CSV table of C-alpha atoms (C1' of nucleotides) in Angstrom, one decimal:
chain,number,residue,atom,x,y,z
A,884,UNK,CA,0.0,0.0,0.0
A,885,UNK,CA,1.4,3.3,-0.7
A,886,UNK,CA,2.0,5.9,2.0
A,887,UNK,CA,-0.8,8.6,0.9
A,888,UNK,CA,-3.7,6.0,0.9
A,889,UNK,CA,-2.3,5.3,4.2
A,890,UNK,CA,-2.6,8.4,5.9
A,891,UNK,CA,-4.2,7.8,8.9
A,892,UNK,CA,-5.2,3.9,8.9
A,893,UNK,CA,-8.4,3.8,10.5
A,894,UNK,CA,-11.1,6.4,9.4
A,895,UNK,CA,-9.8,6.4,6.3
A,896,UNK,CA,-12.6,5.7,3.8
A,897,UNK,CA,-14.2,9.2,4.4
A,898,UNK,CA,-15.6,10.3,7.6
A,899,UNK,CA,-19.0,10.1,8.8
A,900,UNK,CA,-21.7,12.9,7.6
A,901,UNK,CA,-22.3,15.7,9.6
A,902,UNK,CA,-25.8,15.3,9.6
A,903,UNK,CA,-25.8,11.5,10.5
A,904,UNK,CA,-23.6,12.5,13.5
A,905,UNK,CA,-26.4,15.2,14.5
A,906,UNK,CA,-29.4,13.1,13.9
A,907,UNK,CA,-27.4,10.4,15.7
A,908,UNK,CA,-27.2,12.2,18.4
A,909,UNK,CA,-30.8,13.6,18.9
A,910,UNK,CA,-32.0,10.5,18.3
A,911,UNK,CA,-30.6,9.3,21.0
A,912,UNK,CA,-31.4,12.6,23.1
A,913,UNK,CA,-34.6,12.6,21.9
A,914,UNK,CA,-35.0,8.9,23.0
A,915,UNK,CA,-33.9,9.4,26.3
A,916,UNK,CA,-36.3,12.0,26.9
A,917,UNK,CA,-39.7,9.9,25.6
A,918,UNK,CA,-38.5,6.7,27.3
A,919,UNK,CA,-38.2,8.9,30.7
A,920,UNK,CA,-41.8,9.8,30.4
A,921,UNK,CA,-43.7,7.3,28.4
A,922,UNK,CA,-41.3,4.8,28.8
A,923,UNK,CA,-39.5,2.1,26.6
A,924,UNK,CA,-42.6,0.9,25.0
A,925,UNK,CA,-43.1,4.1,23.4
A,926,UNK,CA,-43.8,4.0,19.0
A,927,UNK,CA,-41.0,4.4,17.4
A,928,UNK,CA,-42.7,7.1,15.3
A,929,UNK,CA,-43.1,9.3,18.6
A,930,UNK,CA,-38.9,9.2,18.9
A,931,UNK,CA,-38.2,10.0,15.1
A,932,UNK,CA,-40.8,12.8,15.6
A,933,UNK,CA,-39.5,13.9,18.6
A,934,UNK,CA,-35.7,14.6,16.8
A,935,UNK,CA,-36.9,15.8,13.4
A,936,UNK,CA,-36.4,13.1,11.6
A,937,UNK,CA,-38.3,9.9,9.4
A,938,UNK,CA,-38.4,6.8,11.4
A,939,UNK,CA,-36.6,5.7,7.9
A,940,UNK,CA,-33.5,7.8,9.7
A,941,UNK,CA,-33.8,6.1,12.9
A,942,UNK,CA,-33.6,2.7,11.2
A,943,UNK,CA,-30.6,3.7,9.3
A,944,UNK,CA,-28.8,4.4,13.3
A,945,UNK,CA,-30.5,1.3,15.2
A,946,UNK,CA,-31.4,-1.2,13.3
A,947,UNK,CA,-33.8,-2.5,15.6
A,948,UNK,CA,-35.9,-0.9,18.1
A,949,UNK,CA,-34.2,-2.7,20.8
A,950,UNK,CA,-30.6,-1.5,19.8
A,951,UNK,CA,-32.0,2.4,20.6
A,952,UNK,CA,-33.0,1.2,23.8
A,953,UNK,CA,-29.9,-0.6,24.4
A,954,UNK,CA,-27.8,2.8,23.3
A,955,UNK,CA,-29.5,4.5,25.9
A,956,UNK,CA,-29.2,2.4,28.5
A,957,UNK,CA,-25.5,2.1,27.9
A,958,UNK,CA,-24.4,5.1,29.3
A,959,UNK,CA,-26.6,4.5,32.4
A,960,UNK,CA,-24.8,1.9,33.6
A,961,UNK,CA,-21.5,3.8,34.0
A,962,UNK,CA,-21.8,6.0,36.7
A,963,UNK,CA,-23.5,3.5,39.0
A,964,UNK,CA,-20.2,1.6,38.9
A,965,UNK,CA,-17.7,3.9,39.3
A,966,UNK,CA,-19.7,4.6,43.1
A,967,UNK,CA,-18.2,1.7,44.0
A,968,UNK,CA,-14.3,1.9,45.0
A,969,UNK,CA,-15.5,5.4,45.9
A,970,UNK,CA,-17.9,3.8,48.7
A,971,UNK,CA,-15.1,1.0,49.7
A,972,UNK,CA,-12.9,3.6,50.1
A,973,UNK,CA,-15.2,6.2,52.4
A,974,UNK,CA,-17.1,3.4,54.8
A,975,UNK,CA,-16.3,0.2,56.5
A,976,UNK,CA,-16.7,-3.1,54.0
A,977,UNK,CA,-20.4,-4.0,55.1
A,978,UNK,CA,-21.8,-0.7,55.3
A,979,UNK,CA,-19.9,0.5,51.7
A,980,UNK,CA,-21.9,-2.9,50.3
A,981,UNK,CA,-25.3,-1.9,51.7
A,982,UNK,CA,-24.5,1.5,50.3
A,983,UNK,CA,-23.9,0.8,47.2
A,984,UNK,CA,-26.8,-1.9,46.7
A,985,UNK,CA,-29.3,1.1,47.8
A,986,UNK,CA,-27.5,3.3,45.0
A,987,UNK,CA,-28.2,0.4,43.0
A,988,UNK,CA,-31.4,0.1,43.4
A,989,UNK,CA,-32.3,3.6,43.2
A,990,UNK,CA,-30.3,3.5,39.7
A,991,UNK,CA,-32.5,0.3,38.7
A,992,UNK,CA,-35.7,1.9,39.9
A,993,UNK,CA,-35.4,5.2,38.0
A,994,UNK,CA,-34.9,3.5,34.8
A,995,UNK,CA,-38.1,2.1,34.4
A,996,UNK,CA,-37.8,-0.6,31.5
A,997,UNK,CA,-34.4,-1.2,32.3
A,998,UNK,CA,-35.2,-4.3,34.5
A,999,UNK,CA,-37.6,-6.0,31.7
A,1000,UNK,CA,-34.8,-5.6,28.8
A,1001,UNK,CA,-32.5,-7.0,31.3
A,1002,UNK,CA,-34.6,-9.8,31.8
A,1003,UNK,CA,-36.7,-10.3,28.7
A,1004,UNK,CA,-34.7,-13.0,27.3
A,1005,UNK,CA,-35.1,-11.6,24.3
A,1006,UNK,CA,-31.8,-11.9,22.1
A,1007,UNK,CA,-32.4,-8.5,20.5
A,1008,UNK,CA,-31.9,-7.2,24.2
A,1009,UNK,CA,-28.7,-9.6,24.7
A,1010,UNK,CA,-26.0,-6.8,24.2
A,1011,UNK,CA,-27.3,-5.2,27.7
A,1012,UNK,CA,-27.0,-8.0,29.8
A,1013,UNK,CA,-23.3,-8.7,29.0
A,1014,UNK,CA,-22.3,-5.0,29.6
A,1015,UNK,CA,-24.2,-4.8,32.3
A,1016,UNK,CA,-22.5,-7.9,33.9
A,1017,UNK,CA,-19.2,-6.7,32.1
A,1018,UNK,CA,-19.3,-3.3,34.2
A,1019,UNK,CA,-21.3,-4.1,37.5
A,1020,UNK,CA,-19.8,-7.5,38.5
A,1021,UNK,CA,-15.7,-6.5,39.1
A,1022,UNK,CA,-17.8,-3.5,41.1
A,1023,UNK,CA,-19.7,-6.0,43.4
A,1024,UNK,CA,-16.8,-8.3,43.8
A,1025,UNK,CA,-14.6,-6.1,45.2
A,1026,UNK,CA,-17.3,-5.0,48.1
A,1027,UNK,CA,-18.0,-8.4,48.6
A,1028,UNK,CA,-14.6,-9.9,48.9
A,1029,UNK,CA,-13.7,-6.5,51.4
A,1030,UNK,CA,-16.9,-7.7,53.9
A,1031,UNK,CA,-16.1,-11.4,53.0
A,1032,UNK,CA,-12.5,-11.2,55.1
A,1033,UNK,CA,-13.1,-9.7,58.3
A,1034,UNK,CA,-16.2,-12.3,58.4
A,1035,UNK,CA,-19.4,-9.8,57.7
A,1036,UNK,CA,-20.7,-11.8,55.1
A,1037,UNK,CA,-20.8,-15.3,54.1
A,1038,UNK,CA,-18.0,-16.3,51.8
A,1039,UNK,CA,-18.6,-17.5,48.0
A,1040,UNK,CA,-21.2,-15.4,46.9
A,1041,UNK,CA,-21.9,-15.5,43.1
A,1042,UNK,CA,-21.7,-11.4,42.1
A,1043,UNK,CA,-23.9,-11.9,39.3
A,1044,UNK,CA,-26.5,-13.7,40.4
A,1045,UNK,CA,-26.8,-11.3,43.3
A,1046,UNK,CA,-26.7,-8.5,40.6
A,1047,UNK,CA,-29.4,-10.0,38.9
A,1048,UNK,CA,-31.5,-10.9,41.5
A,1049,UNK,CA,-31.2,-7.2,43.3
A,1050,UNK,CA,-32.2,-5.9,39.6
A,1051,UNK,CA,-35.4,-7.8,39.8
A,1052,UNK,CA,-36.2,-6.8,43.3
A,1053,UNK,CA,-35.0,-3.0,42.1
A,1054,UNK,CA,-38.2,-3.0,39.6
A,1055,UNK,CA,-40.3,-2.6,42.4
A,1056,UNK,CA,-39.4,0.6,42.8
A,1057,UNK,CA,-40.0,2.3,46.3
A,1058,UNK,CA,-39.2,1.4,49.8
A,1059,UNK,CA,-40.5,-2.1,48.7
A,1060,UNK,CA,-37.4,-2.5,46.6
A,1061,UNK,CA,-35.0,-0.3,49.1
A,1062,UNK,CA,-36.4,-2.6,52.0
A,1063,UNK,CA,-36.3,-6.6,50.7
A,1064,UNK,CA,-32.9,-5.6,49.1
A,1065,UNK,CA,-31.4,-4.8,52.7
A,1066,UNK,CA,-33.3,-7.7,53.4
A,1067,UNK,CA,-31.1,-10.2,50.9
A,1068,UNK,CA,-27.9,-8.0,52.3
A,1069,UNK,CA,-28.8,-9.1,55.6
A,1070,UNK,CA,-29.5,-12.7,54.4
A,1071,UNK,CA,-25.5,-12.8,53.2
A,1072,UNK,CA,-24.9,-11.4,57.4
A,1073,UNK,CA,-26.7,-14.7,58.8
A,1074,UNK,CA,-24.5,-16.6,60.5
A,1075,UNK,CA,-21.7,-15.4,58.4
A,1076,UNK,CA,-18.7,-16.4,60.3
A,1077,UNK,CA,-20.0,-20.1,61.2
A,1078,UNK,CA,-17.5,-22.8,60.3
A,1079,UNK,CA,-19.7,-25.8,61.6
A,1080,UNK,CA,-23.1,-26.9,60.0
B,1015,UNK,CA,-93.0,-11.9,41.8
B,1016,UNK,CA,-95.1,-14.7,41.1
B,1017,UNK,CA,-93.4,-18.2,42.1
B,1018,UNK,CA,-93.6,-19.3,38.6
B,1019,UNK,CA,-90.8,-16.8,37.3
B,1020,UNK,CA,-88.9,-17.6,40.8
B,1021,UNK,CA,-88.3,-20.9,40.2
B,1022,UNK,CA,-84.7,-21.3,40.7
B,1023,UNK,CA,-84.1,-17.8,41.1
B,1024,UNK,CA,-80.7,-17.9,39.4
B,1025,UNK,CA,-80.1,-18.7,36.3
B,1026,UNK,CA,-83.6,-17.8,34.9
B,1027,UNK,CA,-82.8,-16.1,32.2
B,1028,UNK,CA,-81.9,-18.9,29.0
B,1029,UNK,CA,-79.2,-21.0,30.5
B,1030,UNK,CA,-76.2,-20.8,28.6
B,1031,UNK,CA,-76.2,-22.4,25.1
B,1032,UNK,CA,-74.2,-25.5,25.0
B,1033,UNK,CA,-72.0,-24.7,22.5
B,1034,UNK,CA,-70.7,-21.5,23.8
B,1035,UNK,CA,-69.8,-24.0,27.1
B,1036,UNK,CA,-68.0,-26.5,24.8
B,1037,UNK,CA,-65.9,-22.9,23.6
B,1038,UNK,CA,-64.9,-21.8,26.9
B,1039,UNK,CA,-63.5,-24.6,27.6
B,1040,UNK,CA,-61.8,-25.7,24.4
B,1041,UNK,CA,-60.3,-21.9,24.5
B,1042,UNK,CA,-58.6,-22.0,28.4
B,1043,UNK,CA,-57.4,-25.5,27.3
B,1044,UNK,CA,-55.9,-24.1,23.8
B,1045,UNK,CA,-54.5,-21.1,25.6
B,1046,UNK,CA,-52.9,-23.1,28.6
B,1047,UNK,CA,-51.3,-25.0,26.2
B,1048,UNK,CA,-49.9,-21.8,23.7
B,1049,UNK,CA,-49.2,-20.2,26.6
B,1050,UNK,CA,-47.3,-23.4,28.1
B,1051,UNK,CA,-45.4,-23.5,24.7
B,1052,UNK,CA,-45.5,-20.3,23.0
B,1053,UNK,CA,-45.4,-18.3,26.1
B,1054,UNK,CA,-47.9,-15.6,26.8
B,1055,UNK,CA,-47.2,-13.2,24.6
B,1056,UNK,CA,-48.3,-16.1,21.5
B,1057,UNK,CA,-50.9,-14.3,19.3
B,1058,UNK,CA,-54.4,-14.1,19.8
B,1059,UNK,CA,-55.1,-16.1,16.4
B,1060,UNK,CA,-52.6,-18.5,17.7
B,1061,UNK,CA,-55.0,-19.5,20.1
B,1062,UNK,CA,-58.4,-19.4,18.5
B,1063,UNK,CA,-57.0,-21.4,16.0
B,1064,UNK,CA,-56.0,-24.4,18.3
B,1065,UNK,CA,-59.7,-24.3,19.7
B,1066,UNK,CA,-61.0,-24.3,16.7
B,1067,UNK,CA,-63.0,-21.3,16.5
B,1068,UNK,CA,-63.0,-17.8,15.2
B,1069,UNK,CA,-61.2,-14.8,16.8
B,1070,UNK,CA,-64.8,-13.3,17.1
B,1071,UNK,CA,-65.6,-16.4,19.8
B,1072,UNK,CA,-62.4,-15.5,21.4
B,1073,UNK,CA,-63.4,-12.4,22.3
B,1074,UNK,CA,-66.8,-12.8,23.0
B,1075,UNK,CA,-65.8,-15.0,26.0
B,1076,UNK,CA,-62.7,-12.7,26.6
B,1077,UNK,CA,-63.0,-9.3,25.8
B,1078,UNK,CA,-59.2,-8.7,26.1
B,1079,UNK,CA,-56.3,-10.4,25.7
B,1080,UNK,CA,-55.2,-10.0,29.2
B,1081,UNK,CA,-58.9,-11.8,30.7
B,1082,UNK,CA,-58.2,-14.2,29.1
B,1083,UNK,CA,-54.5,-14.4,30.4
B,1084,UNK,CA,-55.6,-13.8,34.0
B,1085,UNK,CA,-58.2,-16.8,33.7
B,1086,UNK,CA,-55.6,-19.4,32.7
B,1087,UNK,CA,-53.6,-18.2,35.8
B,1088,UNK,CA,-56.0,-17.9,38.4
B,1089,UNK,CA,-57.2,-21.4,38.7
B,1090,UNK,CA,-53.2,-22.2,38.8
B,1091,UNK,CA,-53.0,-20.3,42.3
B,1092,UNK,CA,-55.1,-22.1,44.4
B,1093,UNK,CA,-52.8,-25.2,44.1
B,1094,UNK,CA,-50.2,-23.5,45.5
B,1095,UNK,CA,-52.0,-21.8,48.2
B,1096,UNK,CA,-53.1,-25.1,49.5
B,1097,UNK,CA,-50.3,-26.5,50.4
B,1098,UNK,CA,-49.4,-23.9,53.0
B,1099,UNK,CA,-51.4,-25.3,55.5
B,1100,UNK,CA,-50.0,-29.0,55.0
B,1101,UNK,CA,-46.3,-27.9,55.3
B,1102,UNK,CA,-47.6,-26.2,58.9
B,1103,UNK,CA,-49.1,-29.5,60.3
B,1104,UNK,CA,-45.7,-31.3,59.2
B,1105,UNK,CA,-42.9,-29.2,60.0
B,1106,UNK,CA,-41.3,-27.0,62.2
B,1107,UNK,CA,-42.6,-23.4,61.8
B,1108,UNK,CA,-39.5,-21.9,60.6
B,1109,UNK,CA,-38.4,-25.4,58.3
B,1110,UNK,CA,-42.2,-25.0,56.7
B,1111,UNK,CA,-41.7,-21.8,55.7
B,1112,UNK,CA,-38.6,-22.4,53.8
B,1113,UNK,CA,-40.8,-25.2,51.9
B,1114,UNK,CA,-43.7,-23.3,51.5
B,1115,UNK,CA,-41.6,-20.7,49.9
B,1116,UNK,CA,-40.0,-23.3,47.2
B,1117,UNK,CA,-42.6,-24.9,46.7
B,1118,UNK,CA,-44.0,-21.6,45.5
B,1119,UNK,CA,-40.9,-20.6,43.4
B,1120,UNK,CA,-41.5,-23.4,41.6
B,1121,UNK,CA,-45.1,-22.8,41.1
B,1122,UNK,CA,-44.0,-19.2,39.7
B,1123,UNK,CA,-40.9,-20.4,37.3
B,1124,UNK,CA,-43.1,-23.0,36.1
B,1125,UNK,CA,-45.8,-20.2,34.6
B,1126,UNK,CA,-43.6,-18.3,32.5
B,1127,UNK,CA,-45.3,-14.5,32.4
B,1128,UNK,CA,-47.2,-15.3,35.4
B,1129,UNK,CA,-44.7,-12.7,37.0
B,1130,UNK,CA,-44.6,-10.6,34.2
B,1131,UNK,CA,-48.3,-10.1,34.2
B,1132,UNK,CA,-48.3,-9.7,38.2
B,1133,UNK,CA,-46.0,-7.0,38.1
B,1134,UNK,CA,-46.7,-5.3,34.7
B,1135,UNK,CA,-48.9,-2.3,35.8
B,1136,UNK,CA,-51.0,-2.7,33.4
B,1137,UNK,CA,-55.2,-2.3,34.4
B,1138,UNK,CA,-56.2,-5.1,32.5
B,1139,UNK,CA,-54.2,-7.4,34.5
B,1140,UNK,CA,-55.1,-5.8,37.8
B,1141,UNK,CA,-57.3,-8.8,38.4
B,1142,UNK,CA,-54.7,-11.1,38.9
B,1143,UNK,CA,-52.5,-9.4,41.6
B,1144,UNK,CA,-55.5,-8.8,43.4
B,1145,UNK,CA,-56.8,-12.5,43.2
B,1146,UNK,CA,-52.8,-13.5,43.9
B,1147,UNK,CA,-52.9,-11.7,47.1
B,1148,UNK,CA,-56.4,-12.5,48.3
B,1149,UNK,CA,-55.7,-16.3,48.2
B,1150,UNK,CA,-51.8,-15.7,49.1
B,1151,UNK,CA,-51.5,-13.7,51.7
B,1152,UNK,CA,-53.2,-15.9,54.4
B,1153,UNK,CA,-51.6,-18.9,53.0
B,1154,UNK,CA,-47.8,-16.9,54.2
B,1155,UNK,CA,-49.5,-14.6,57.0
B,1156,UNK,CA,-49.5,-18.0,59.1
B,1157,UNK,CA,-46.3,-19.1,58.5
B,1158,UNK,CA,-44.8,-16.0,59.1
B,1159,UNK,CA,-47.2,-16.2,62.0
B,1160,UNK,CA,-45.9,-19.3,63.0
B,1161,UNK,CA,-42.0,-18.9,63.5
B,1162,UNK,CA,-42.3,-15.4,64.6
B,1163,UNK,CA,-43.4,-16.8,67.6
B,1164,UNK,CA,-40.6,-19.0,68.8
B,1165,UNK,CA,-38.2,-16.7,67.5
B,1166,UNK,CA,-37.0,-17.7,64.5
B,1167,UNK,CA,-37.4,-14.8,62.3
B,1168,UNK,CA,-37.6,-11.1,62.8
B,1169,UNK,CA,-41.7,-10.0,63.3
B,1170,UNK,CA,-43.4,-7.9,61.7
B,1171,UNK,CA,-42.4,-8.7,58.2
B,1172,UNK,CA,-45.2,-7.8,55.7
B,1173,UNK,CA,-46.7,-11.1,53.8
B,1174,UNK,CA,-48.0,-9.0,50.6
B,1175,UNK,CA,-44.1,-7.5,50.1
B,1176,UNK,CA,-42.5,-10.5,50.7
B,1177,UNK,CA,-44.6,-12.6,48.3
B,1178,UNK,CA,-44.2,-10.3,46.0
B,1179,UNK,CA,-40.4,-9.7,46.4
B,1180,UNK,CA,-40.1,-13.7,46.2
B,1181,UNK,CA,-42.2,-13.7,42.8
B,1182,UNK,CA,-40.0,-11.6,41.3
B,1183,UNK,CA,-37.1,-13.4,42.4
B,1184,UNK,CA,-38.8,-16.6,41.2
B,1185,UNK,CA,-38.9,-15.2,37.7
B,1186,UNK,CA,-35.4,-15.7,37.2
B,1187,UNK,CA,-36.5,-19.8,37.3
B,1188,UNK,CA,-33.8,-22.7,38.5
B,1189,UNK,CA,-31.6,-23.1,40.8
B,1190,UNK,CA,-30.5,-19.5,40.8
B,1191,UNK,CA,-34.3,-18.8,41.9
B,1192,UNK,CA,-34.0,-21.3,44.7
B,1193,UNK,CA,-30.8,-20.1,46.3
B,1194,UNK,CA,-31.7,-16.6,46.0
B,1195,UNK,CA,-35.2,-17.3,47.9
B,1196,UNK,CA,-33.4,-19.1,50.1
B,1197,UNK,CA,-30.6,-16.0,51.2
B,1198,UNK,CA,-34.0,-13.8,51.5
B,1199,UNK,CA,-35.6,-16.1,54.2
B,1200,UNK,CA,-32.0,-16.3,55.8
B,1201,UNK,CA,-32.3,-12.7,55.7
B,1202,UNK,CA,-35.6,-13.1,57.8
B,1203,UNK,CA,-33.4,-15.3,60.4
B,1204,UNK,CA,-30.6,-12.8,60.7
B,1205,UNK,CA,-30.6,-11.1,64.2
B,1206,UNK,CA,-34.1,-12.5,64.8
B,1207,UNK,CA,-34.0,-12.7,68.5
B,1208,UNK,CA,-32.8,-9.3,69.4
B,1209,UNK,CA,-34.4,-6.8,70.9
B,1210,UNK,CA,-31.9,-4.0,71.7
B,1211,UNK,CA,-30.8,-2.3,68.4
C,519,DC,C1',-91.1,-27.3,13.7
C,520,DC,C1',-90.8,-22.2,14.2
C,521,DA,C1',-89.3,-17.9,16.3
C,522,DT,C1',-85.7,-15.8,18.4
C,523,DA,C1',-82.1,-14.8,21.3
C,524,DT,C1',-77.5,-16.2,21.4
C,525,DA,C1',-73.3,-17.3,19.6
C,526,DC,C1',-70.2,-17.8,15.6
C,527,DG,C1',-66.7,-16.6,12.0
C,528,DG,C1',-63.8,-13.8,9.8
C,529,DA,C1',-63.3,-9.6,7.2
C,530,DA,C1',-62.0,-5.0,8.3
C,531,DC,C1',-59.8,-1.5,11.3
C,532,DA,C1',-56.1,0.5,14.1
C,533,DA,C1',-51.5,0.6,16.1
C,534,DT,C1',-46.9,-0.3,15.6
C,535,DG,C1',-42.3,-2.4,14.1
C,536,DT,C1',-39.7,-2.8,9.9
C,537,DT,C1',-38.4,-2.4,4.9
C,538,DC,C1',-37.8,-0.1,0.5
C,539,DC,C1',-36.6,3.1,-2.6
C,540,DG,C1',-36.8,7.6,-5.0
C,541,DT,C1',-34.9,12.1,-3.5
C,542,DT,C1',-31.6,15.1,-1.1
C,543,DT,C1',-27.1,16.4,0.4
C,544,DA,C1',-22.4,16.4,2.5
C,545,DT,C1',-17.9,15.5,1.0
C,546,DC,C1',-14.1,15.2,-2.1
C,547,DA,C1',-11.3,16.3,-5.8
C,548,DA,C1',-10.4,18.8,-10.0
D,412,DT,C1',-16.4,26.9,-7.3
D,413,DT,C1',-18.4,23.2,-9.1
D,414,DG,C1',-19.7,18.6,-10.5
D,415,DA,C1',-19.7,13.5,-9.3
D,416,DT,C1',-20.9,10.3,-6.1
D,417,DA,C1',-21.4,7.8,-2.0
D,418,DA,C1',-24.1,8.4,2.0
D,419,DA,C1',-28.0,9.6,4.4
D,420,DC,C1',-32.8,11.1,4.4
D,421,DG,C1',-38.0,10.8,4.5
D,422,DG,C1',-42.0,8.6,4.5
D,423,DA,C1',-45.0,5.6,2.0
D,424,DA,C1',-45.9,0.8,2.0
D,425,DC,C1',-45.8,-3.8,4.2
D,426,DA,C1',-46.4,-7.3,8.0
D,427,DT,C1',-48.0,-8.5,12.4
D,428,DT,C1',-51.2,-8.3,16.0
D,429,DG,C1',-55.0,-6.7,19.1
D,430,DT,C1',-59.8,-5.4,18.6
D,431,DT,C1',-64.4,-4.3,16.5
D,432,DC,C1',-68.3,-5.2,13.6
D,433,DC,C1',-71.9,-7.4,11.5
D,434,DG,C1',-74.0,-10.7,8.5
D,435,DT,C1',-74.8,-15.7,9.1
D,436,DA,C1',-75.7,-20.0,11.6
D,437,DT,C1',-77.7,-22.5,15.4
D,438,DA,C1',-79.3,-24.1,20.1
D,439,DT,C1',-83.3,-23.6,22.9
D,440,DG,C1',-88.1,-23.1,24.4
D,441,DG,C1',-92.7,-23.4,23.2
DNA sequence: CCATATACGGAACAATGTTCCGTTTATCAA
DNA sequence: TTGATAAACGGAACATTGTTCCGTATATGG
């Protein structure tokens, strides 16, 4: 290959549109905004409308329905996770755990339809799951393993399925959901440092 | 009114037409099965078609989708229910309750959408929490009941919020389901006895 | 066996996800 | 600046599914 095609390897076969980057990006505005108030189940057509453009546009940029939703829900799932090495580092290993499962939970309950993608089994909706176990779990794992070792909590908890069963009990919403999760916490303190049956 | 139009004072009116029995009955049995197979989200069609009659008949007997739903499930609940007071007579309080509850996260993976429906929101399924609860709740409230008294769980939990935290749990089905259930009764068990905070 | 209320079947309608394709436009190079 | 072209756009059209409507068929009571 000669040096001038070369020029910068990657990007090289022209960059993207202005325009597609700006509808892009209001689409997924837009989207955020109509699944905060009407929720995930809301037309299609309402989101294209919403960001000024043909649902023919929004096709082009998510190819299914369920890859907008999954877009949006991306970015979520960020910030939750980064609370955690903050928390370990501000409170003592059981109480930065409970912490961070109520910030959890709160996270889980404001994202109404989150919870169903998660769990729909629907393959369409199988790119959340994995980074939502790809981010969350190393985030548990370290709280658990820091209140496993001084005894506070049963050793050999599985961090995803606790994840996953916390994000069901989250989709209650409320003190329902705040309450039965300290609830499970407090399951993982019963008789936690017994070494015979 | 005259005795004549009194006799049996029910049911006066035309008793129901024999054919439109025979289609009541062919359509729960067609839609436990589609629904056992398909899930509950198979198409209405789906179902009319495996009773053998029109989508018109389907919804003359079920004016929505979802009463139609909420019939299949309902007559699934009392089964469950049932077996509450059984496990009471044969246990210990606190080693019933940890049956009961299985036995009723089995009951829930088993109907796939059961949760789904229970939890959905939605006002055309409001039926089914509310029959869920009515034959439910007592079933729990005296287990709970019964190993609150020697100690062996914390009082005062709530039936209503702990069935429904445990259905949702349920929904994840298997052994994850079972273990999960299992660390929320623990939960119930942790600190039980005390009485200073 | 007739009259009639009841039930039936399925075409038609509405809502919604998805595809298709003719039209528009941003980008690049001359 | 301008023209060629690949890329993106818009929205009509299609497919699927819940629901309604109404002309037709039939079980029931007399």
């Amino acid at each position: 290959m000669s040096e001038g095609e070369n020029r910068q390897n990657e990007a090289l076969e022209r960059r993207v549109r202005a325009d597609a980057r700006r509808n892009l990006d209001g689409l997924l505005k837009a989207a955020m905004e109509v699944f905060a108030t009407s929720g995930v189940d809301a037309p299609v057509r309402e989101i294209a409308g919403k960001a000024g453009v043909g649902v023919g546009t929004l096709y082009r940029h998510f190819p299914q329905r369920s890859d907008l939703i999954v877009a949006v829900f991306r970015r979520e799932i960020d910030a939750c996770a980064d609370d955690a090495p903050v928390l370990a580092a501000q409170y003592p290993p059981g109480e930065a755990l409970s912490r961070w499962m109520q910030r959890f939970v709160d996270f889980v309950s404001a994202k109404r339809g989150l919870s169903a993608a998660l769990h729909s089994g629907d393959p369409a909706y199988e790119p959340l799951p994995a980074y939502f176990d790809q981010r969350l779990r190393p985030a548990l794992e370290n709280l658990l393993q820091a209140a496993e070792k001084p005894g506070e909590i049963r050793p050999g908890m599985d961090a995803i399925e606790l994840l996953h069963a916390v994000s069901r009990l989250a989709s209650a919403g409320g003190d329902d959901a705040r309450r039965m999760v300290a609830l499970l916490v407090d399951g993982l303190r019963y008789r936690a440092g017994d070494t015979q049956g």
